[in-house]
mmCIF file with all atom_site columns, C-alpha atoms and ligand atoms in Angstrom:
data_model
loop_
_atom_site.group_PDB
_atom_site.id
_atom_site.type_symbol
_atom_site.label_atom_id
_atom_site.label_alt_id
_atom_site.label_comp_id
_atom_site.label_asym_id
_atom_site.label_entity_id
_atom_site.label_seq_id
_atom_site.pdbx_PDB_ins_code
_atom_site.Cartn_x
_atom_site.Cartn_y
_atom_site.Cartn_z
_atom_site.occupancy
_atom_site.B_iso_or_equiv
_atom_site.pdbx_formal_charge
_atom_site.auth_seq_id
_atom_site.auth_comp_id
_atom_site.auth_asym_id
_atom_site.auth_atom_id
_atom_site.pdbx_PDB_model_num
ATOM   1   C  CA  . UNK A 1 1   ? 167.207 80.116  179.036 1.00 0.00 ? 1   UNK A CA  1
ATOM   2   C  CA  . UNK A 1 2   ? 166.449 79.249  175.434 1.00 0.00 ? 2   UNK A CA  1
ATOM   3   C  CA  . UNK A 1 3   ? 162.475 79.548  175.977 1.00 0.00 ? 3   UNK A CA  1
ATOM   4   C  CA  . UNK A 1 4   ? 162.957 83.192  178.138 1.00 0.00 ? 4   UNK A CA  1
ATOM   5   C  CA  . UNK A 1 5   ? 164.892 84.783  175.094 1.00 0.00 ? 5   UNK A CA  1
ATOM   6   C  CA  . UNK A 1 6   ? 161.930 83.239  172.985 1.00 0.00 ? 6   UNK A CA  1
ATOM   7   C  CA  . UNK A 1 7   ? 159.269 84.356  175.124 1.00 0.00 ? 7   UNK A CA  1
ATOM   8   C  CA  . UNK A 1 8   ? 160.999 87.697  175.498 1.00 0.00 ? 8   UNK A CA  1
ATOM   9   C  CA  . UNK A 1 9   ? 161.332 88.311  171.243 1.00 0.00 ? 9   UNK A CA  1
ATOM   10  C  CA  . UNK A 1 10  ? 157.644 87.084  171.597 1.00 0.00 ? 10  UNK A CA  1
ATOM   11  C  CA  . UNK A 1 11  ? 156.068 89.342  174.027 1.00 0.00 ? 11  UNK A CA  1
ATOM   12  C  CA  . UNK A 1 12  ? 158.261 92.935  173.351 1.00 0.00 ? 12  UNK A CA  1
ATOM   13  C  CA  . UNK A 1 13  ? 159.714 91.540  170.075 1.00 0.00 ? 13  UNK A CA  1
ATOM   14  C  CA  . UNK A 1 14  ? 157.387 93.879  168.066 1.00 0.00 ? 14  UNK A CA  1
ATOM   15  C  CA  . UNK A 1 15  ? 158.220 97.152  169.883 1.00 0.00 ? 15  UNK A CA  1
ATOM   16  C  CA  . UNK A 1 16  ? 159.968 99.748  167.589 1.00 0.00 ? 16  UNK A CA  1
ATOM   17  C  CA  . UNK A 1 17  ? 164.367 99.718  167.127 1.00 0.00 ? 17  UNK A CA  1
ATOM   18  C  CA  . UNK A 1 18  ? 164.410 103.148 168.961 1.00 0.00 ? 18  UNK A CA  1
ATOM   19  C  CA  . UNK A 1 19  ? 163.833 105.704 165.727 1.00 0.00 ? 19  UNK A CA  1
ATOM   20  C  CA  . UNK A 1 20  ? 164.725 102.958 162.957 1.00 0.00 ? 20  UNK A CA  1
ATOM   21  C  CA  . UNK A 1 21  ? 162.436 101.364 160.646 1.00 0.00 ? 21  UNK A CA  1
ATOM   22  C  CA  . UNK A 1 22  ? 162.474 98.062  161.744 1.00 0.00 ? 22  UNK A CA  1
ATOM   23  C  CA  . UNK A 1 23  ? 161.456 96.418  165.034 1.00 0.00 ? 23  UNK A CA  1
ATOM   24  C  CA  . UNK A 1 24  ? 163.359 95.052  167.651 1.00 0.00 ? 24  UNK A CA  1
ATOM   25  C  CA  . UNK A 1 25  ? 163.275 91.339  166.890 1.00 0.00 ? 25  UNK A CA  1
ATOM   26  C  CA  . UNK A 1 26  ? 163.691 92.260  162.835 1.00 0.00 ? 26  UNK A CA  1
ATOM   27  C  CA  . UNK A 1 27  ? 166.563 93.846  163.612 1.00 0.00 ? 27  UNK A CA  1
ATOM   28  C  CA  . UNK A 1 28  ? 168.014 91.021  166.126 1.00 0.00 ? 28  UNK A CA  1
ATOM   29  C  CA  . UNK A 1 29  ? 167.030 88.737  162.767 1.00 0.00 ? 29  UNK A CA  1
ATOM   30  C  CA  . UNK A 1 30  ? 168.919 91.119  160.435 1.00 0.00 ? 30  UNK A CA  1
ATOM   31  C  CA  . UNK A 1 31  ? 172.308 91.372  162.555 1.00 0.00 ? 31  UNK A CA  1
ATOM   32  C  CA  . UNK A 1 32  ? 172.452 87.564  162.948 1.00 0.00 ? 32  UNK A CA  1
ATOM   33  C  CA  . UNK A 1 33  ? 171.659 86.184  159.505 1.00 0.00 ? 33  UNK A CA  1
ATOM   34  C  CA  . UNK A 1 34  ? 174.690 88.689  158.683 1.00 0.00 ? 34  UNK A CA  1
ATOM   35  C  CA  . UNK A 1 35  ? 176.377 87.294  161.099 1.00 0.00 ? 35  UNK A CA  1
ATOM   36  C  CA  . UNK A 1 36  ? 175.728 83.621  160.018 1.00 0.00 ? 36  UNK A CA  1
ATOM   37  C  CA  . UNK A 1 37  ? 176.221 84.962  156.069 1.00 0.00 ? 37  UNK A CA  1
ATOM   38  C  CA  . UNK A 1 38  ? 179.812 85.986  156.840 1.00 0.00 ? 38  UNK A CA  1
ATOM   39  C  CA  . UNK A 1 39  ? 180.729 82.502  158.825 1.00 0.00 ? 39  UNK A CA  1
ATOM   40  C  CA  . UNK A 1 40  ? 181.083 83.992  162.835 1.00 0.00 ? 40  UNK A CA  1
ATOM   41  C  CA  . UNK A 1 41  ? 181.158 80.993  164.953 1.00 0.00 ? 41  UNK A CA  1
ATOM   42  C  CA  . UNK A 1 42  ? 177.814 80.167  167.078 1.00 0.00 ? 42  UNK A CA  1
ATOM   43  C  CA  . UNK A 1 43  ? 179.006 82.491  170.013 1.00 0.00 ? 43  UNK A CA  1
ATOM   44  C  CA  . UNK A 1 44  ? 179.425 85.856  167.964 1.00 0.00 ? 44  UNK A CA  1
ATOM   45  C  CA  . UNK A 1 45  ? 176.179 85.011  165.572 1.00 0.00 ? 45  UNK A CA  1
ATOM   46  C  CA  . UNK A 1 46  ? 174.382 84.479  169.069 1.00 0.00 ? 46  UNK A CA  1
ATOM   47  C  CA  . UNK A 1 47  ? 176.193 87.875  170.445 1.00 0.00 ? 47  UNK A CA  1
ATOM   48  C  CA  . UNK A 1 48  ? 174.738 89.371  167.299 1.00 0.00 ? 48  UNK A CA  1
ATOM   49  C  CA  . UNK A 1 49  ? 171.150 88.026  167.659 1.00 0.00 ? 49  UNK A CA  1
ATOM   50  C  CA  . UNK A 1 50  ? 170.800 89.299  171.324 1.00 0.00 ? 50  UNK A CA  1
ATOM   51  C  CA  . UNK A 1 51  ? 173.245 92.726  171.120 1.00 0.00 ? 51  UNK A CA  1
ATOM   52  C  CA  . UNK A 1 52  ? 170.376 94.764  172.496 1.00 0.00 ? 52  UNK A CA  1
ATOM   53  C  CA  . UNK A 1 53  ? 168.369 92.573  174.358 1.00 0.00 ? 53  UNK A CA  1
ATOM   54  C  CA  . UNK A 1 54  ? 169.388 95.085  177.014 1.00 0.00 ? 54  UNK A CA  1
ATOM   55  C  CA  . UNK A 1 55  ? 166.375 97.474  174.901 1.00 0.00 ? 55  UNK A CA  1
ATOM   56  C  CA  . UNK A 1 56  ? 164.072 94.250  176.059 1.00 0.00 ? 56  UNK A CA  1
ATOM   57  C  CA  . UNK A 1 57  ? 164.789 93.994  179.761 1.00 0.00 ? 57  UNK A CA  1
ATOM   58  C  CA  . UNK A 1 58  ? 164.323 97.437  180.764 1.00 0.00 ? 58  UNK A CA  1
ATOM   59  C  CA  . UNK A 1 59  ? 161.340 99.364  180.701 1.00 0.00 ? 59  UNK A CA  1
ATOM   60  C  CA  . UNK A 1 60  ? 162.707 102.198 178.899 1.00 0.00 ? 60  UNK A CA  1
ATOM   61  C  CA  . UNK A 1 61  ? 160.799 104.252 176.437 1.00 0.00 ? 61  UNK A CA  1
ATOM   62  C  CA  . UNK A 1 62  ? 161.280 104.512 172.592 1.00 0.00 ? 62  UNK A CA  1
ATOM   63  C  CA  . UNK A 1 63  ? 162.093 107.592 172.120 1.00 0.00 ? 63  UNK A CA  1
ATOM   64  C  CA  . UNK A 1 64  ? 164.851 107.988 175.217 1.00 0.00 ? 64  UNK A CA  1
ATOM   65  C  CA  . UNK A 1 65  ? 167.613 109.532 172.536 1.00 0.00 ? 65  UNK A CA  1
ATOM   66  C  CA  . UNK A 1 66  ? 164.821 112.458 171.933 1.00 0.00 ? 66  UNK A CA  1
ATOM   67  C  CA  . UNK A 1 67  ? 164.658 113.149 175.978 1.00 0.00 ? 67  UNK A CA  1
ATOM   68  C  CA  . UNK A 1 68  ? 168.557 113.375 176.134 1.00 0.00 ? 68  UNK A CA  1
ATOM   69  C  CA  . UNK A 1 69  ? 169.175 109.831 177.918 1.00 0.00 ? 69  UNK A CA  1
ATOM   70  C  CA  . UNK A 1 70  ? 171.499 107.235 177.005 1.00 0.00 ? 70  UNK A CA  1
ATOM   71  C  CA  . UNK A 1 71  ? 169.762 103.513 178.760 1.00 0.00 ? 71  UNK A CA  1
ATOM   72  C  CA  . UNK A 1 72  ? 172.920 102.060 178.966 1.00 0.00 ? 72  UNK A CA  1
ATOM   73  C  CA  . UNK A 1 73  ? 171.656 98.878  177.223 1.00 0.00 ? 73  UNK A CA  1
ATOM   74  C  CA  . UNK A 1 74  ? 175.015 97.038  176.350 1.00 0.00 ? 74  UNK A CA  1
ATOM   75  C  CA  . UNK A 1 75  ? 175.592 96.685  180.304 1.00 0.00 ? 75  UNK A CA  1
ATOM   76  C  CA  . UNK A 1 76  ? 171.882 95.900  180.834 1.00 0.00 ? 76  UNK A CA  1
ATOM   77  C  CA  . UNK A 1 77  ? 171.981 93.430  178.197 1.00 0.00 ? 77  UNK A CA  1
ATOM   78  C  CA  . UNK A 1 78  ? 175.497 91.832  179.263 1.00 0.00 ? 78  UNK A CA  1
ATOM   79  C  CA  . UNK A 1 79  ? 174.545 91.596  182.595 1.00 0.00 ? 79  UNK A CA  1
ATOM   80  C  CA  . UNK A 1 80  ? 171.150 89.819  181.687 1.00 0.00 ? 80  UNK A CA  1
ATOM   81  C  CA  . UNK A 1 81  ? 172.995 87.189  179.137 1.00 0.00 ? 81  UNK A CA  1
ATOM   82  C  CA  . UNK A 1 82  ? 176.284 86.912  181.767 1.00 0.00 ? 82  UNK A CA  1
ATOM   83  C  CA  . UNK A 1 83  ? 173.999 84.741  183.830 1.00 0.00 ? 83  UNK A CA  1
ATOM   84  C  CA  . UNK A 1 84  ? 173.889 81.571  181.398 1.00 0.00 ? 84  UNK A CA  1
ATOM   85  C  CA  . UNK A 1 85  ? 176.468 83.036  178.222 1.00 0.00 ? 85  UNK A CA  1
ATOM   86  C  CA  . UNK A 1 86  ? 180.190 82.636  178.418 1.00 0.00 ? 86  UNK A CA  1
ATOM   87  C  CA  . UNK A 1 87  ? 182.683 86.207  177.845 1.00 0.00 ? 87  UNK A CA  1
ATOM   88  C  CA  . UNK A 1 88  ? 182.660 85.321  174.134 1.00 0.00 ? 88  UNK A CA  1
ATOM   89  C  CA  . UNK A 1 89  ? 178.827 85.951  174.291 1.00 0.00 ? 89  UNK A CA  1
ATOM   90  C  CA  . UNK A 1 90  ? 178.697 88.796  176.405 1.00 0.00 ? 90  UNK A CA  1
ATOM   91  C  CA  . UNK A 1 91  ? 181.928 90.924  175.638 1.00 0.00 ? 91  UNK A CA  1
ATOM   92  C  CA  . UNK A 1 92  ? 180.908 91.873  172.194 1.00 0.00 ? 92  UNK A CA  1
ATOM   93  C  CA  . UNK A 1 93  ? 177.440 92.936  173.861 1.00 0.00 ? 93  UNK A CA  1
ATOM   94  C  CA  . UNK A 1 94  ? 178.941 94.537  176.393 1.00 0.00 ? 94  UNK A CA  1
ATOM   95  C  CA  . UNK A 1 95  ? 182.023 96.480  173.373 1.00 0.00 ? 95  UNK A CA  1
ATOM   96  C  CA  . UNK A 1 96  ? 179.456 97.277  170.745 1.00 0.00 ? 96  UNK A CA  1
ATOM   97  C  CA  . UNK A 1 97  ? 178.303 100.591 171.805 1.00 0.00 ? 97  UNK A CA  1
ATOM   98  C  CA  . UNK A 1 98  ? 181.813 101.131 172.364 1.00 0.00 ? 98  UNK A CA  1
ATOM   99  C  CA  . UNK A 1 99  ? 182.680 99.955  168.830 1.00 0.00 ? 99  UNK A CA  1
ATOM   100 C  CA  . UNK A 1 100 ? 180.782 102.560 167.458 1.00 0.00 ? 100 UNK A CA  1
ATOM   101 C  CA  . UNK A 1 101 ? 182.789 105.331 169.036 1.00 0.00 ? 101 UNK A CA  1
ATOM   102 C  CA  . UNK A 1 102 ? 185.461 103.337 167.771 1.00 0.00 ? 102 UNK A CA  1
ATOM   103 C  CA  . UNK A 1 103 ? 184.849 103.308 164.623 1.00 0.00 ? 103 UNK A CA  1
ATOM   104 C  CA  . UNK A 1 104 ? 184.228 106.715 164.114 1.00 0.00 ? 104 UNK A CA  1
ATOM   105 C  CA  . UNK A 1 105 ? 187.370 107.264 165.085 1.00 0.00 ? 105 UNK A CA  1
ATOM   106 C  CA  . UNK A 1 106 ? 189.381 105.083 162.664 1.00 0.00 ? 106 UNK A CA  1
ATOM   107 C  CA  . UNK A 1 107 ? 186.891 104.725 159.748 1.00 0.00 ? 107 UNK A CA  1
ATOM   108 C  CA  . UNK A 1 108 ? 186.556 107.962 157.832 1.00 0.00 ? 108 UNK A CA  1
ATOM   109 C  CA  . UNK A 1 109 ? 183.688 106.577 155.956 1.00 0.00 ? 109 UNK A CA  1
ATOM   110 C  CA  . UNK A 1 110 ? 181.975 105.295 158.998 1.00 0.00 ? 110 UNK A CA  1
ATOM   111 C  CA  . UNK A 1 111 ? 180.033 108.239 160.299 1.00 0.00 ? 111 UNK A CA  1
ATOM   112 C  CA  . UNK A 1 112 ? 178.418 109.135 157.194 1.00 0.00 ? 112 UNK A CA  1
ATOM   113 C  CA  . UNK A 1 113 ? 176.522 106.048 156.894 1.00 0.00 ? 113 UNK A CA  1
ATOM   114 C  CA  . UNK A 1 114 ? 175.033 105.916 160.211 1.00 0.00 ? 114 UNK A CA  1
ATOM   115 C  CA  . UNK A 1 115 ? 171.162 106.256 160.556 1.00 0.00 ? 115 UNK A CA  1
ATOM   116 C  CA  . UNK A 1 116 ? 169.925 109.798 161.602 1.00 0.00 ? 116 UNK A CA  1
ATOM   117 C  CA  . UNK A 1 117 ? 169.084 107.616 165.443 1.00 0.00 ? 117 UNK A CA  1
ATOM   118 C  CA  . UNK A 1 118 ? 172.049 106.367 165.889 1.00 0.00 ? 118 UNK A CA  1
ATOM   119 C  CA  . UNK A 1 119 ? 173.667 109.696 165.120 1.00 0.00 ? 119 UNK A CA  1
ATOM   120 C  CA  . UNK A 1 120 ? 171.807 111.384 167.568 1.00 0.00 ? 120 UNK A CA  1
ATOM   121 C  CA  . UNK A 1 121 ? 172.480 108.072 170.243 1.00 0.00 ? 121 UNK A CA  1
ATOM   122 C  CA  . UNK A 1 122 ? 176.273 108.940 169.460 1.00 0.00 ? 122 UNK A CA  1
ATOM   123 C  CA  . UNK A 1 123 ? 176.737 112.368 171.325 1.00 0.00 ? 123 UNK A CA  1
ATOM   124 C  CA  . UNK A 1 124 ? 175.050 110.841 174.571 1.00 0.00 ? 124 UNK A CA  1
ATOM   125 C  CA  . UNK A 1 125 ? 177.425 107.807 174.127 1.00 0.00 ? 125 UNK A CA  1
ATOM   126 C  CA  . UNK A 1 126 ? 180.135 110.122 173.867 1.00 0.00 ? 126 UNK A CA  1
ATOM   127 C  CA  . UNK A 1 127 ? 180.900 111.027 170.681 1.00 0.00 ? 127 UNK A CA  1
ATOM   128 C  CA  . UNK A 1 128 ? 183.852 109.544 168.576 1.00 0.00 ? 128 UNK A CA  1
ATOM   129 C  CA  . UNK A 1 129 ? 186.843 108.173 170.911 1.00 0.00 ? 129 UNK A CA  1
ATOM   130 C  CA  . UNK A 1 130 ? 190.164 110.678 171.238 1.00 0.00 ? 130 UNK A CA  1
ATOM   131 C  CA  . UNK A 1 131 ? 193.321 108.654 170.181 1.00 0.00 ? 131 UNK A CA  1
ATOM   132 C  CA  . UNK A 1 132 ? 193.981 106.837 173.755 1.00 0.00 ? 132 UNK A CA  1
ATOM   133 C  CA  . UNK A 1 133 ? 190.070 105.713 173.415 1.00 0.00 ? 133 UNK A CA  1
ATOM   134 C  CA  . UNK A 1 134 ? 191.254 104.103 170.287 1.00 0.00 ? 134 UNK A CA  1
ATOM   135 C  CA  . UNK A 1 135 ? 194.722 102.508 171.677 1.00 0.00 ? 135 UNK A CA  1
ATOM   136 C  CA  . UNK A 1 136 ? 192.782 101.189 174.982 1.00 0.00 ? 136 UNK A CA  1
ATOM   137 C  CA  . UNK A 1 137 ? 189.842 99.768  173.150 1.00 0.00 ? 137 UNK A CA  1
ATOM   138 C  CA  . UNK A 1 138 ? 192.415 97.821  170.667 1.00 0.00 ? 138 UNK A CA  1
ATOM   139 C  CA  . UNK A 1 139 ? 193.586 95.819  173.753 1.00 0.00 ? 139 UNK A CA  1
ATOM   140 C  CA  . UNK A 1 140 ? 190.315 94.345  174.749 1.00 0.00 ? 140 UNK A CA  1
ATOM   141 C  CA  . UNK A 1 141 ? 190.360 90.619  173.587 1.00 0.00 ? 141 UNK A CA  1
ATOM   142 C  CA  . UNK A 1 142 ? 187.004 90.615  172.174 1.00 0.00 ? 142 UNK A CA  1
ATOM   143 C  CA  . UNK A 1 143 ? 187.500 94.334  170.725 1.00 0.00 ? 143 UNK A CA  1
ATOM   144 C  CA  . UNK A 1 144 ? 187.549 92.370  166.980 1.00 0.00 ? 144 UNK A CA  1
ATOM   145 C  CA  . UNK A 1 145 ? 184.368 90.425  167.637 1.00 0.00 ? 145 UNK A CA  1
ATOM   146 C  CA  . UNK A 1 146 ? 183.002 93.824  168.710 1.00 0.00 ? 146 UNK A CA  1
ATOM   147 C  CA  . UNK A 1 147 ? 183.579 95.549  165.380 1.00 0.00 ? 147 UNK A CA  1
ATOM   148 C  CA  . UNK A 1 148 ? 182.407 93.009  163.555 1.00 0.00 ? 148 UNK A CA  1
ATOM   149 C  CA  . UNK A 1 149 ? 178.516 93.138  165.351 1.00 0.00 ? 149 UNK A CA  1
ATOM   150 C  CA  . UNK A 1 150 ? 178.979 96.437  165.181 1.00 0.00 ? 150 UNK A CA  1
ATOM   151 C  CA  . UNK A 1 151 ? 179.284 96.728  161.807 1.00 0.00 ? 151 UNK A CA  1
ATOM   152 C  CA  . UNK A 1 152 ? 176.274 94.025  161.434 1.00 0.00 ? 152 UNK A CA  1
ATOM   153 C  CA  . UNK A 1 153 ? 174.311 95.843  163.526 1.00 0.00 ? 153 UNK A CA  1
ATOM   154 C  CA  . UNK A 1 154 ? 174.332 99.454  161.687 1.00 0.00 ? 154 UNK A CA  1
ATOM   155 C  CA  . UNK A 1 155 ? 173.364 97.381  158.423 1.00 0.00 ? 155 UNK A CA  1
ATOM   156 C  CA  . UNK A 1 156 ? 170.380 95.368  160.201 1.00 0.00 ? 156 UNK A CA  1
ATOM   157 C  CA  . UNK A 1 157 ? 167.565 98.139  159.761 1.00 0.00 ? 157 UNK A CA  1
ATOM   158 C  CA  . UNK A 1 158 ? 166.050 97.045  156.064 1.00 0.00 ? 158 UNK A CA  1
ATOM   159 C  CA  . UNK A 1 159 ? 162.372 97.242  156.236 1.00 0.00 ? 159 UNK A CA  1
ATOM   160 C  CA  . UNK A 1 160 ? 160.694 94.100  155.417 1.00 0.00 ? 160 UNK A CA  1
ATOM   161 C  CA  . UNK A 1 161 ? 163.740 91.590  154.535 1.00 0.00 ? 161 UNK A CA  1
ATOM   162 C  CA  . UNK A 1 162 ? 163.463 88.099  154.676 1.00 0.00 ? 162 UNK A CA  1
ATOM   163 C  CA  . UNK A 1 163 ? 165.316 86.396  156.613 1.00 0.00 ? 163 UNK A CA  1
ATOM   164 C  CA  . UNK A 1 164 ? 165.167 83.282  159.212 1.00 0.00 ? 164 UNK A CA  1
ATOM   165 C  CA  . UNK A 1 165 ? 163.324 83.548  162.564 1.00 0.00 ? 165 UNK A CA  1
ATOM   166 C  CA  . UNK A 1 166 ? 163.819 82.716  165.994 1.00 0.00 ? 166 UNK A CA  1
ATOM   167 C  CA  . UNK A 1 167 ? 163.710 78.890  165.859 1.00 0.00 ? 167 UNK A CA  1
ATOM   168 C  CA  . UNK A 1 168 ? 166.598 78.959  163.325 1.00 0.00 ? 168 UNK A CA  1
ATOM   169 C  CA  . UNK A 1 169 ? 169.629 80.263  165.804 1.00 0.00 ? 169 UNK A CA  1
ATOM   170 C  CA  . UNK A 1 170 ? 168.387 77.264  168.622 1.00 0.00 ? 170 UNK A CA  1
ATOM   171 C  CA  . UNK A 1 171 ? 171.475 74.964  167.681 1.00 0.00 ? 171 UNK A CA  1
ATOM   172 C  CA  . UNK A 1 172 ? 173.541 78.585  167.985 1.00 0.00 ? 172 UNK A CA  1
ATOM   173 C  CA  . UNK A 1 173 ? 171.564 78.998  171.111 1.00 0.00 ? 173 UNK A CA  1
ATOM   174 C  CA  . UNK A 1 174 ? 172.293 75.630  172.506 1.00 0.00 ? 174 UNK A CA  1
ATOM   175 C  CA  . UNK A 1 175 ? 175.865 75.211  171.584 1.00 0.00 ? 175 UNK A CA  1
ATOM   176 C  CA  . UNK A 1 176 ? 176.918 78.689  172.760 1.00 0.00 ? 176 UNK A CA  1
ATOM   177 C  CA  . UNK A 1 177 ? 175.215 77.808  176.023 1.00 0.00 ? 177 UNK A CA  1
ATOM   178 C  CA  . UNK A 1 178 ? 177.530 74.980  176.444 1.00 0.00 ? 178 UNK A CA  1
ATOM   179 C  CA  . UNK A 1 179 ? 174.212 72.250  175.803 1.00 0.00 ? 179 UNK A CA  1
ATOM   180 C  CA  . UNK A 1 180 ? 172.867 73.516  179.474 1.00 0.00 ? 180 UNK A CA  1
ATOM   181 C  CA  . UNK A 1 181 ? 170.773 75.978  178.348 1.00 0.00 ? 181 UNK A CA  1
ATOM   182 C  CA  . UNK A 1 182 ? 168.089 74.249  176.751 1.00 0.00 ? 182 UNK A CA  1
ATOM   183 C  CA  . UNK A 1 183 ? 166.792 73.051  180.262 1.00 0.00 ? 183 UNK A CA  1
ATOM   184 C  CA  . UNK A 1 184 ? 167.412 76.191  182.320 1.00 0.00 ? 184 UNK A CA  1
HETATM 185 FE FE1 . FE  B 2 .   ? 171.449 97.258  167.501 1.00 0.00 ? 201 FE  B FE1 1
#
């Protein structure tokens, strides 16, 4: 499992964050060094490093947002990790799209400091959640961890930062996979 998610940073790892100045493995980089930098345990820093690996199993292109369509990749990409990754893995996958709408809800300054893309990503999400959103959302279990990548992932679009690669998150990798992952 350990050397497809390699392989799979290595072949479409390169291809543009849909609108954002970074690509697609920079910004899987970004979200988990945050991640790591604010002590998550292995499964969210590893939920944070493959958040939209959904954008790397589907053949969708770039610029879907500008056509009007919304891929659906936090259910692509949960259902790809749900076949070696435990809930704590995949439910924050799965919520972060979902913590966005949150958060516009219940963090006035949230909205304004979204990128122009993920703006325009929003309204085909569904725009900001309506109060019962809000209560319904709070009773997920992971609905914390959610937030939390969320919030790592609106910050992980800085052009050119330095931070670890691939090879660094394979203990992460490993231990989140319960040790059977680096033979699968
Ligand atoms: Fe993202």
């Amino acid at each position: 499992m350990i050397d497809e998610i390699l392989k799979l940073f290595a072949t479409r790892g390169d291809e543009a964050y849909f609108g954002e100045p970074v690509s697609q493995k920079e910004h899987a980089l970004q979200a988990a060094y945050q991640a790591e930098q604010e002590g998550a345990p292995a499964s969210l820093v590893v939920a944070a490093l493959l958040h939209d690996v959904g954008h790397l199993v589907h053949q969708l292109p770039e610029d879907i947002a500008d056509q009007g369509l919304d891929g659906r990749h936090e259910s692509a990409g949960e259902a790809w990790l749900a076949r070696h990754f435990p809930p704590e893995v995949t439910e924050p996958v799965k919520l972060h799209v979902a913590a966005k709408r949150y958060l516009c809800k219940t963090d006035s300054e949230y909205l304004a400091q979204l990128s122009p893309a993920s703006v325009q990503s929003l309204a085909l999400q569904g725009g900001p959640f309506s109060d019962a959103e809000v209560r319904e959302f709070e009773q997920h279990r992971y609905f914390r961890e959610a937030v939390r990548l969320r919030r790592w992932d609106d910050r992980a679009k800085i052009p050119g930062l330095n931070v670890p690669g691939l090879e660094h998150y394979r203990p992460a990798l490993e231990e989140s996979l319960g040790f059977r992952g680096a033979d699968l």
